[in-house]
Amino acid sequence: DIIEAGFPVASKGDFESIEFVSKEVKNSTVCALARAKKKDIEVAAEALKHAVKPRIHTGIGTSDSHIKYKFKSNREDIIKRAYEAVAYAKTFVEDVEFYAEDAGRTDNEYLARVCEAVVKAGATVLNIPDTTGYCLPEEYGAKMRYLKENVTGIHKAILSCHCHNDLGLATANSIAGVIGGARQIECTINGIGERAGNTSLEEVVMVLRQHPNLNL
């Protein structure tokens, strides 16, 4: 359904890959990654200009660890930056996904506030990454349920699972997330991805096929 084809501001190669996929693929949404920075978003929009169904995926870290040590900022400023990034991306494309990096270690109440802000800015997908593979399945599923129940306007956006396999729980967490209310799982072939890898597409497909009576 969606191909996240790369991070265009990162390199000329990434930019050209996204541009090529956008020209060739007509039956899938093509997505480009961007940090919550105007330059990133502008370059993503340029790379996607040939896509039939373009999506910009922008975001920022939301855990206290990221806010303090990565951004040297505070919670209110992060909400402001998240809102502004989504609103700016929305001026280029209709379909905007927002990622709350390190959501797995983010306090649920604060995470809900961030999600509410970006939905108001026009986000169509809310990506809830377990960036460090920290969460247990019950915990990750409960996080999705909390957002489903506590974010005003949540019906306007799709919740998405983005799990890492540091502790071998990426697939289990993704399935728990879907049971908790998510409707998108971000996967890679054979679980390949940065650091310890991302959720494995083929595992997710077979879990869902073998358990058709899951409470979805």
PDB file of N, CA and C in Angstrom, residues 111-207:
ATOM      1  N   LEU A 111       2.546  12.051  25.096  1.00  0.00           N
ATOM      2  CA  LEU A 111       2.456  11.559  23.719  1.00  0.00           C
ATOM      3  C   LEU A 111       1.092  11.876  23.122  1.00  0.00           C
ATOM      4  N   ALA A 112       0.055  11.737  23.919  1.00  0.00           N
ATOM      5  CA  ALA A 112      -1.300  12.060  23.451  1.00  0.00           C
ATOM      6  C   ALA A 112      -1.424  13.542  23.113  1.00  0.00           C
ATOM      7  N   ARG A 113      -0.781  14.404  23.901  1.00  0.00           N
ATOM      8  CA  ARG A 113      -0.805  15.849  23.616  1.00  0.00           C
ATOM      9  C   ARG A 113      -0.115  16.166  22.290  1.00  0.00           C
ATOM     10  N   VAL A 114       1.019  15.499  22.051  1.00  0.00           N
ATOM     11  CA  VAL A 114       1.741  15.702  20.785  1.00  0.00           C
ATOM     12  C   VAL A 114       0.870  15.255  19.621  1.00  0.00           C
ATOM     13  N   CYS A 115       0.278  14.071  19.757  1.00  0.00           N
ATOM     14  CA  CYS A 115      -0.566  13.524  18.689  1.00  0.00           C
ATOM     15  C   CYS A 115      -1.756  14.434  18.405  1.00  0.00           C
ATOM     16  N   GLU A 116      -2.351  14.959  19.453  1.00  0.00           N
ATOM     17  CA  GLU A 116      -3.503  15.851  19.296  1.00  0.00           C
ATOM     18  C   GLU A 116      -3.103  17.109  18.518  1.00  0.00           C
ATOM     19  N   ALA A 117      -1.927  17.637  18.821  1.00  0.00           N
ATOM     20  CA  ALA A 117      -1.451  18.848  18.141  1.00  0.00           C
ATOM     21  C   ALA A 117      -1.227  18.598  16.657  1.00  0.00           C
ATOM     22  N   VAL A 118      -0.594  17.471  16.314  1.00  0.00           N
ATOM     23  CA  VAL A 118      -0.284  17.238  14.901  1.00  0.00           C
ATOM     24  C   VAL A 118      -1.525  16.843  14.099  1.00  0.00           C
ATOM     25  N   VAL A 119      -2.502  16.230  14.764  1.00  0.00           N
ATOM     26  CA  VAL A 119      -3.775  15.953  14.082  1.00  0.00           C
ATOM     27  C   VAL A 119      -4.452  17.285  13.729  1.00  0.00           C
ATOM     28  N   LYS A 120      -4.393  18.230  14.660  1.00  0.00           N
ATOM     29  CA  LYS A 120      -4.949  19.568  14.382  1.00  0.00           C
ATOM     30  C   LYS A 120      -4.224  20.227  13.212  1.00  0.00           C
ATOM     31  N   ALA A 121      -2.921  19.946  13.073  1.00  0.00           N
ATOM     32  CA  ALA A 121      -2.130  20.522  11.981  1.00  0.00           C
ATOM     33  C   ALA A 121      -2.395  19.829  10.646  1.00  0.00           C
ATOM     34  N   GLY A 122      -3.075  18.676  10.696  1.00  0.00           N
ATOM     35  CA  GLY A 122      -3.435  17.996   9.457  1.00  0.00           C
ATOM     36  C   GLY A 122      -2.806  16.636   9.225  1.00  0.00           C
ATOM     37  N   ALA A 123      -2.141  16.060  10.240  1.00  0.00           N
ATOM     38  CA  ALA A 123      -1.533  14.735  10.075  1.00  0.00           C
ATOM     39  C   ALA A 123      -2.600  13.687   9.769  1.00  0.00           C
ATOM     40  N   THR A 124      -2.322  12.842   8.797  1.00  0.00           N
ATOM     41  CA  THR A 124      -3.252  11.774   8.412  1.00  0.00           C
ATOM     42  C   THR A 124      -2.851  10.429   8.997  1.00  0.00           C
ATOM     43  N   VAL A 125      -1.577  10.303   9.390  1.00  0.00           N
ATOM     44  CA  VAL A 125      -1.069   9.073  10.011  1.00  0.00           C
ATOM     45  C   VAL A 125      -0.215   9.448  11.214  1.00  0.00           C
ATOM     46  N   LEU A 126      -0.381   8.718  12.309  1.00  0.00           N
ATOM     47  CA  LEU A 126       0.410   8.937  13.515  1.00  0.00           C
ATOM     48  C   LEU A 126       1.287   7.712  13.732  1.00  0.00           C
ATOM     49  N   ASN A 127       2.580   7.879  13.517  1.00  0.00           N
ATOM     50  CA  ASN A 127       3.532   6.790  13.659  1.00  0.00           C
ATOM     51  C   ASN A 127       4.054   6.774  15.100  1.00  0.00           C
ATOM     52  N   ILE A 128       3.914   5.617  15.757  1.00  0.00           N
ATOM     53  CA  ILE A 128       4.289   5.475  17.169  1.00  0.00           C
ATOM     54  C   ILE A 128       5.483   4.518  17.256  1.00  0.00           C
ATOM     55  N   PRO A 129       6.710   5.027  17.065  1.00  0.00           N
ATOM     56  CA  PRO A 129       7.868   4.140  17.005  1.00  0.00           C
ATOM     57  C   PRO A 129       8.350   3.662  18.383  1.00  0.00           C
ATOM     58  N   ASP A 130       8.676   2.373  18.425  1.00  0.00           N
ATOM     59  CA  ASP A 130       9.410   1.841  19.567  1.00  0.00           C
ATOM     60  C   ASP A 130      10.876   1.825  19.141  1.00  0.00           C
ATOM     61  N   THR A 131      11.461   3.013  19.135  1.00  0.00           N
ATOM     62  CA  THR A 131      12.750   3.271  18.490  1.00  0.00           C
ATOM     63  C   THR A 131      13.880   2.406  19.027  1.00  0.00           C
ATOM     64  N   THR A 132      13.860   2.103  20.311  1.00  0.00           N
ATOM     65  CA  THR A 132      14.954   1.327  20.909  1.00  0.00           C
ATOM     66  C   THR A 132      14.562  -0.118  21.193  1.00  0.00           C
ATOM     67  N   GLY A 133      13.399  -0.552  20.695  1.00  0.00           N
ATOM     68  CA  GLY A 133      12.945  -1.911  20.976  1.00  0.00           C
ATOM     69  C   GLY A 133      12.668  -2.139  22.450  1.00  0.00           C
ATOM     70  N   TYR A 134      12.292  -1.075  23.131  1.00  0.00           N
ATOM     71  CA  TYR A 134      12.156  -1.077  24.600  1.00  0.00           C
ATOM     72  C   TYR A 134      10.891  -1.766  25.092  1.00  0.00           C
ATOM     73  N   CYS A 135       9.787  -1.573  24.397  1.00  0.00           N
ATOM     74  CA  CYS A 135       8.477  -1.980  24.915  1.00  0.00           C
ATOM     75  C   CYS A 135       8.273  -3.496  24.934  1.00  0.00           C
ATOM     76  N   LEU A 136       7.474  -3.931  25.902  1.00  0.00           N
ATOM     77  CA  LEU A 136       6.919  -5.279  25.882  1.00  0.00           C
ATOM     78  C   LEU A 136       5.588  -5.212  25.127  1.00  0.00           C
ATOM     79  N   PRO A 137       5.146  -6.314  24.509  1.00  0.00           N
ATOM     80  CA  PRO A 137       3.921  -6.266  23.704  1.00  0.00           C
ATOM     81  C   PRO A 137       2.705  -5.703  24.438  1.00  0.00           C
ATOM     82  N   GLU A 138       2.510  -6.110  25.678  1.00  0.00           N
ATOM     83  CA  GLU A 138       1.358  -5.610  26.446  1.00  0.00           C
ATOM     84  C   GLU A 138       1.434  -4.096  26.615  1.00  0.00           C
ATOM     85  N   GLU A 139       2.638  -3.605  26.851  1.00  0.00           N
ATOM     86  CA  GLU A 139       2.879  -2.172  27.051  1.00  0.00           C
ATOM     87  C   GLU A 139       2.628  -1.386  25.755  1.00  0.00           C
ATOM     88  N   TYR A 140       3.110  -1.932  24.633  1.00  0.00           N
ATOM     89  CA  TYR A 140       2.951  -1.239  23.348  1.00  0.00           C
ATOM     90  C   TYR A 140       1.483  -1.237  22.916  1.00  0.00           C
ATOM     91  N   GLY A 141       0.808  -2.361  23.113  1.00  0.00           N
ATOM     92  CA  GLY A 141      -0.618  -2.429  22.789  1.00  0.00           C
ATOM     93  C   GLY A 141      -1.424  -1.463  23.636  1.00  0.00           C
ATOM     94  N   ALA A 142      -1.068  -1.361  24.924  1.00  0.00           N
ATOM     95  CA  ALA A 142      -1.763  -0.445  25.835  1.00  0.00           C
ATOM     96  C   ALA A 142      -1.532   1.012  25.429  1.00  0.00           C
ATOM     97  N   LYS A 143      -0.350   1.309  24.888  1.00  0.00           N
ATOM     98  CA  LYS A 143      -0.039   2.671  24.434  1.00  0.00           C
ATOM     99  C   LYS A 143      -0.973   3.050  23.279  1.00  0.00           C
ATOM    100  N   MET A 144      -1.172   2.125  22.344  1.00  0.00           N
ATOM    101  CA  MET A 144      -2.084   2.379  21.224  1.00  0.00           C
ATOM    102  C   MET A 144      -3.516   2.586  21.723  1.00  0.00           C
ATOM    103  N   ARG A 145      -3.932   1.751  22.648  1.00  0.00           N
ATOM    104  CA  ARG A 145      -5.293   1.890  23.195  1.00  0.00           C
ATOM    105  C   ARG A 145      -5.462   3.236  23.888  1.00  0.00           C
ATOM    106  N   TYR A 146      -4.431   3.655  24.621  1.00  0.00           N
ATOM    107  CA  TYR A 146      -4.485   4.942  25.320  1.00  0.00           C
ATOM    108  C   TYR A 146      -4.670   6.079  24.321  1.00  0.00           C
ATOM    109  N   LEU A 147      -3.902   6.051  23.239  1.00  0.00           N
ATOM    110  CA  LEU A 147      -4.012   7.106  22.234  1.00  0.00           C
ATOM    111  C   LEU A 147      -5.383   7.079  21.574  1.00  0.00           C
ATOM    112  N   LYS A 148      -5.873   5.881  21.283  1.00  0.00           N
ATOM    113  CA  LYS A 148      -7.186   5.734  20.667  1.00  0.00           C
ATOM    114  C   LYS A 148      -8.274   6.375  21.525  1.00  0.00           C
ATOM    115  N   GLU A 149      -8.112   6.265  22.835  1.00  0.00           N
ATOM    116  CA  GLU A 149      -9.141   6.705  23.780  1.00  0.00           C
ATOM    117  C   GLU A 149      -8.949   8.141  24.278  1.00  0.00           C
ATOM    118  N   ASN A 150      -7.749   8.707  24.072  1.00  0.00           N
ATOM    119  CA  ASN A 150      -7.460   9.992  24.717  1.00  0.00           C
ATOM    120  C   ASN A 150      -7.017  11.123  23.792  1.00  0.00           C
ATOM    121  N   VAL A 151      -6.881  10.862  22.495  1.00  0.00           N
ATOM    122  CA  VAL A 151      -6.481  11.915  21.568  1.00  0.00           C
ATOM    123  C   VAL A 151      -7.717  12.470  20.866  1.00  0.00           C
ATOM    124  N   THR A 152      -8.025  13.725  21.116  1.00  0.00           N
ATOM    125  CA  THR A 152      -9.151  14.370  20.440  1.00  0.00           C
ATOM    126  C   THR A 152      -8.877  14.409  18.940  1.00  0.00           C
ATOM    127  N   GLY A 153      -9.833  13.970  18.149  1.00  0.00           N
ATOM    128  CA  GLY A 153      -9.674  13.967  16.697  1.00  0.00           C
ATOM    129  C   GLY A 153      -8.965  12.751  16.151  1.00  0.00           C
ATOM    130  N   ILE A 154      -8.761  11.732  16.985  1.00  0.00           N
ATOM    131  CA  ILE A 154      -8.010  10.541  16.554  1.00  0.00           C
ATOM    132  C   ILE A 154      -8.678   9.855  15.359  1.00  0.00           C
ATOM    133  N   HIS A 155      -9.984  10.045  15.197  1.00  0.00           N
ATOM    134  CA  HIS A 155     -10.698   9.427  14.062  1.00  0.00           C
ATOM    135  C   HIS A 155     -10.231   9.992  12.717  1.00  0.00           C
ATOM    136  N   LYS A 156      -9.515  11.127  12.749  1.00  0.00           N
ATOM    137  CA  LYS A 156      -9.036  11.747  11.505  1.00  0.00           C
ATOM    138  C   LYS A 156      -7.706  11.160  11.034  1.00  0.00           C
ATOM    139  N   ALA A 157      -7.093  10.310  11.854  1.00  0.00           N
ATOM    140  CA  ALA A 157      -5.760   9.787  11.528  1.00  0.00           C
ATOM    141  C   ALA A 157      -5.686   8.277  11.752  1.00  0.00           C
ATOM    142  N   ILE A 158      -4.741   7.662  11.080  1.00  0.00           N
ATOM    143  CA  ILE A 158      -4.467   6.230  11.237  1.00  0.00           C
ATOM    144  C   ILE A 158      -3.284   6.076  12.178  1.00  0.00           C
ATOM    145  N   LEU A 159      -3.421   5.227  13.188  1.00  0.00           N
ATOM    146  CA  LEU A 159      -2.296   4.916  14.069  1.00  0.00           C
ATOM    147  C   LEU A 159      -1.411   3.877  13.396  1.00  0.00           C
ATOM    148  N   SER A 160      -0.103   4.067  13.490  1.00  0.00           N
ATOM    149  CA  SER A 160       0.842   3.175  12.821  1.00  0.00           C
ATOM    150  C   SER A 160       1.887   2.635  13.790  1.00  0.00           C
ATOM    151  N   CYS A 161       2.212   1.353  13.634  1.00  0.00           N
ATOM    152  CA  CYS A 161       3.260   0.707  14.428  1.00  0.00           C
ATOM    153  C   CYS A 161       4.593   0.786  13.689  1.00  0.00           C
ATOM    154  N   HIS A 162       5.640   1.173  14.403  1.00  0.00           N
ATOM    155  CA  HIS A 162       6.984   1.173  13.826  1.00  0.00           C
ATOM    156  C   HIS A 162       7.906   0.627  14.914  1.00  0.00           C
ATOM    157  N   CYS A 163       8.153  -0.674  14.837  1.00  0.00           N
ATOM    158  CA  CYS A 163       8.869  -1.334  15.938  1.00  0.00           C
ATOM    159  C   CYS A 163      10.252  -1.826  15.519  1.00  0.00           C
ATOM    160  N   HIS A 164      11.182  -1.722  16.448  1.00  0.00           N
ATOM    161  CA  HIS A 164      12.548  -2.194  16.226  1.00  0.00           C
ATOM    162  C   HIS A 164      12.790  -3.483  16.995  1.00  0.00           C
ATOM    163  N   ASN A 165      13.765  -4.251  16.515  1.00  0.00           N
ATOM    164  CA  ASN A 165      13.935  -5.624  16.990  1.00  0.00           C
ATOM    165  C   ASN A 165      15.124  -5.800  17.936  1.00  0.00           C
ATOM    166  N   ASP A 166      15.501  -4.755  18.654  1.00  0.00           N
ATOM    167  CA  ASP A 166      16.648  -4.837  19.563  1.00  0.00           C
ATOM    168  C   ASP A 166      16.539  -6.016  20.530  1.00  0.00           C
ATOM    169  N   LEU A 167      15.344  -6.254  21.042  1.00  0.00           N
ATOM    170  CA  LEU A 167      15.136  -7.331  22.010  1.00  0.00           C
ATOM    171  C   LEU A 167      14.278  -8.459  21.432  1.00  0.00           C
ATOM    172  N   GLY A 168      14.162  -8.488  20.090  1.00  0.00           N
ATOM    173  CA  GLY A 168      13.453  -9.590  19.440  1.00  0.00           C
ATOM    174  C   GLY A 168      11.946  -9.510  19.506  1.00  0.00           C
ATOM    175  N   LEU A 169      11.400  -8.322  19.775  1.00  0.00           N
ATOM    176  CA  LEU A 169       9.956  -8.192  19.995  1.00  0.00           C
ATOM    177  C   LEU A 169       9.240  -7.359  18.933  1.00  0.00           C
ATOM    178  N   ALA A 170       9.907  -7.049  17.832  1.00  0.00           N
ATOM    179  CA  ALA A 170       9.304  -6.143  16.842  1.00  0.00           C
ATOM    180  C   ALA A 170       7.984  -6.665  16.287  1.00  0.00           C
ATOM    181  N   THR A 171       7.942  -7.938  15.894  1.00  0.00           N
ATOM    182  CA  THR A 171       6.701  -8.493  15.340  1.00  0.00           C
ATOM    183  C   THR A 171       5.630  -8.593  16.416  1.00  0.00           C
ATOM    184  N   ALA A 172       6.003  -9.098  17.586  1.00  0.00           N
ATOM    185  CA  ALA A 172       5.032  -9.228  18.685  1.00  0.00           C
ATOM    186  C   ALA A 172       4.455  -7.869  19.066  1.00  0.00           C
ATOM    187  N   ASN A 173       5.303  -6.858  19.134  1.00  0.00           N
ATOM    188  CA  ASN A 173       4.828  -5.518  19.476  1.00  0.00           C
ATOM    189  C   ASN A 173       3.906  -4.964  18.397  1.00  0.00           C
ATOM    190  N   SER A 174       4.241  -5.203  17.137  1.00  0.00           N
ATOM    191  CA  SER A 174       3.405  -4.702  16.041  1.00  0.00           C
ATOM    192  C   SER A 174       2.018  -5.326  16.067  1.00  0.00           C
ATOM    193  N   ILE A 175       1.957  -6.629  16.306  1.00  0.00           N
ATOM    194  CA  ILE A 175       0.660  -7.308  16.372  1.00  0.00           C
ATOM    195  C   ILE A 175      -0.137  -6.792  17.571  1.00  0.00           C
ATOM    196  N   ALA A 176       0.544  -6.595  18.699  1.00  0.00           N
ATOM    197  CA  ALA A 176      -0.128  -6.037  19.886  1.00  0.00           C
ATOM    198  C   ALA A 176      -0.644  -4.637  19.594  1.00  0.00           C
ATOM    199  N   GLY A 177       0.129  -3.876  18.818  1.00  0.00           N
ATOM    200  CA  GLY A 177      -0.291  -2.524  18.457  1.00  0.00           C
ATOM    201  C   GLY A 177      -1.547  -2.522  17.608  1.00  0.00           C
ATOM    202  N   VAL A 178      -1.617  -3.445  16.668  1.00  0.00           N
ATOM    203  CA  VAL A 178      -2.804  -3.552  15.810  1.00  0.00           C
ATOM    204  C   VAL A 178      -4.023  -3.977  16.634  1.00  0.00           C
ATOM    205  N   ILE A 179      -3.832  -4.918  17.532  1.00  0.00           N
ATOM    206  CA  ILE A 179      -4.934  -5.322  18.416  1.00  0.00           C
ATOM    207  C   ILE A 179      -5.382  -4.126  19.255  1.00  0.00           C
ATOM    208  N   GLY A 180      -4.421  -3.240  19.603  1.00  0.00           N
ATOM    209  CA  GLY A 180      -4.730  -2.044  20.391  1.00  0.00           C
ATOM    210  C   GLY A 180      -5.358  -0.912  19.600  1.00  0.00           C
ATOM    211  N   GLY A 181      -5.432  -1.047  18.278  1.00  0.00           N
ATOM    212  CA  GLY A 181      -6.122  -0.017  17.492  1.00  0.00           C
ATOM    213  C   GLY A 181      -5.360   0.537  16.308  1.00  0.00           C
ATOM    214  N   ALA A 182      -4.095   0.154  16.131  1.00  0.00           N
ATOM    215  CA  ALA A 182      -3.330   0.635  14.975  1.00  0.00           C
ATOM    216  C   ALA A 182      -3.875   0.007  13.695  1.00  0.00           C
ATOM    217  N   ARG A 183      -3.727   0.725  12.571  1.00  0.00           N
ATOM    218  CA  ARG A 183      -4.209   0.208  11.286  1.00  0.00           C
ATOM    219  C   ARG A 183      -3.128   0.251  10.213  1.00  0.00           C
ATOM    220  N   GLN A 184      -1.881   0.480  10.629  1.00  0.00           N
ATOM    221  CA  GLN A 184      -0.753   0.408   9.698  1.00  0.00           C
ATOM    222  C   GLN A 184       0.423  -0.178  10.460  1.00  0.00           C
ATOM    223  N   ILE A 185       1.153  -1.083   9.800  1.00  0.00           N
ATOM    224  CA  ILE A 185       2.394  -1.614  10.372  1.00  0.00           C
ATOM    225  C   ILE A 185       3.518  -1.306   9.403  1.00  0.00           C
ATOM    226  N   GLU A 186       4.565  -0.689   9.893  1.00  0.00           N
ATOM    227  CA  GLU A 186       5.712  -0.338   9.064  1.00  0.00           C
ATOM    228  C   GLU A 186       6.726  -1.486   9.128  1.00  0.00           C
ATOM    229  N   CYS A 187       6.933  -2.124   7.980  1.00  0.00           N
ATOM    230  CA  CYS A 187       7.712  -3.361   7.908  1.00  0.00           C
ATOM    231  C   CYS A 187       8.876  -3.238   6.938  1.00  0.00           C
ATOM    232  N   THR A 188       9.779  -4.200   6.992  1.00  0.00           N
ATOM    233  CA  THR A 188      10.831  -4.338   5.989  1.00  0.00           C
ATOM    234  C   THR A 188      10.948  -5.814   5.626  1.00  0.00           C
ATOM    235  N   ILE A 189      11.469  -6.090   4.420  1.00  0.00           N
ATOM    236  CA  ILE A 189      11.674  -7.470   3.991  1.00  0.00           C
ATOM    237  C   ILE A 189      12.744  -8.118   4.862  1.00  0.00           C
ATOM    238  N   ASN A 190      12.432  -9.287   5.406  1.00  0.00           N
ATOM    239  CA  ASN A 190      13.351 -10.050   6.271  1.00  0.00           C
ATOM    240  C   ASN A 190      13.772  -9.286   7.531  1.00  0.00           C
ATOM    241  N   GLY A 191      13.001  -8.256   7.891  1.00  0.00           N
ATOM    242  CA  GLY A 191      13.321  -7.518   9.117  1.00  0.00           C
ATOM    243  C   GLY A 191      14.555  -6.653   9.011  1.00  0.00           C
ATOM    244  N   ILE A 192      15.004  -6.399   7.769  1.00  0.00           N
ATOM    245  CA  ILE A 192      16.206  -5.569   7.580  1.00  0.00           C
ATOM    246  C   ILE A 192      15.863  -4.109   7.896  1.00  0.00           C
ATOM    247  N   GLY A 193      16.804  -3.403   8.485  1.00  0.00           N
ATOM    248  CA  GLY A 193      16.582  -1.990   8.804  1.00  0.00           C
ATOM    249  C   GLY A 193      17.756  -1.470   9.597  1.00  0.00           C
ATOM    250  N   GLU A 194      17.723  -0.180   9.926  1.00  0.00           N
ATOM    251  CA  GLU A 194      18.863   0.389  10.641  1.00  0.00           C
ATOM    252  C   GLU A 194      18.998  -0.226  12.026  1.00  0.00           C
ATOM    253  N   ARG A 195      20.202  -0.250  12.529  1.00  0.00           N
ATOM    254  CA  ARG A 195      20.549  -0.839  13.833  1.00  0.00           C
ATOM    255  C   ARG A 195      20.104  -2.297  13.930  1.00  0.00           C
ATOM    256  N   ALA A 196      19.161  -2.604  14.812  1.00  0.00           N
ATOM    257  CA  ALA A 196      18.774  -3.997  15.054  1.00  0.00           C
ATOM    258  C   ALA A 196      17.678  -4.493  14.115  1.00  0.00           C
ATOM    259  N   GLY A 197      17.255  -3.644  13.198  1.00  0.00           N
ATOM    260  CA  GLY A 197      16.239  -4.069  12.237  1.00  0.00           C
ATOM    261  C   GLY A 197      14.839  -3.645  12.621  1.00  0.00           C
ATOM    262  N   ASN A 198      13.958  -3.666  11.628  1.00  0.00           N
ATOM    263  CA  ASN A 198      12.547  -3.320  11.801  1.00  0.00           C
ATOM    264  C   ASN A 198      11.683  -4.568  11.717  1.00  0.00           C
ATOM    265  N   THR A 199      10.407  -4.391  11.994  1.00  0.00           N
ATOM    266  CA  THR A 199       9.463  -5.498  11.932  1.00  0.00           C
ATOM    267  C   THR A 199       9.533  -6.200  10.578  1.00  0.00           C
ATOM    268  N   SER A 200       9.478  -7.518  10.617  1.00  0.00           N
ATOM    269  CA  SER A 200       9.578  -8.329   9.409  1.00  0.00           C
ATOM    270  C   SER A 200       8.222  -8.475   8.728  1.00  0.00           C
ATOM    271  N   LEU A 201       8.129  -8.007   7.473  1.00  0.00           N
ATOM    272  CA  LEU A 201       6.880  -8.048   6.711  1.00  0.00           C
ATOM    273  C   LEU A 201       6.301  -9.457   6.638  1.00  0.00           C
ATOM    274  N   GLU A 202       7.143 -10.444   6.294  1.00  0.00           N
ATOM    275  CA  GLU A 202       6.627 -11.798   6.091  1.00  0.00           C
ATOM    276  C   GLU A 202       6.116 -12.425   7.387  1.00  0.00           C
ATOM    277  N   GLU A 203       6.725 -12.063   8.521  1.00  0.00           N
ATOM    278  CA  GLU A 203       6.222 -12.559   9.805  1.00  0.00           C
ATOM    279  C   GLU A 203       4.857 -11.957  10.118  1.00  0.00           C
ATOM    280  N   VAL A 204       4.730 -10.655   9.906  1.00  0.00           N
ATOM    281  CA  VAL A 204       3.459  -9.965  10.154  1.00  0.00           C
ATOM    282  C   VAL A 204       2.339 -10.559   9.291  1.00  0.00           C
ATOM    283  N   VAL A 205       2.638 -10.740   8.000  1.00  0.00           N
ATOM    284  CA  VAL A 205       1.639 -11.292   7.080  1.00  0.00           C
ATOM    285  C   VAL A 205       1.162 -12.659   7.559  1.00  0.00           C
ATOM    286  N   MET A 206       2.091 -13.512   7.950  1.00  0.00           N
ATOM    287  CA  MET A 206       1.705 -14.872   8.339  1.00  0.00           C
ATOM    288  C   MET A 206       0.999 -14.923   9.693  1.00  0.00           C
ATOM    289  N   VAL A 207       1.391 -14.062  10.616  1.00  0.00           N
ATOM    290  CA  VAL A 207       0.660 -13.998  11.901  1.00  0.00           C
ATOM    291  C   VAL A 207      -0.795 -13.618  11.642  1.00  0.00           C
TER     292      VAL A 207
END
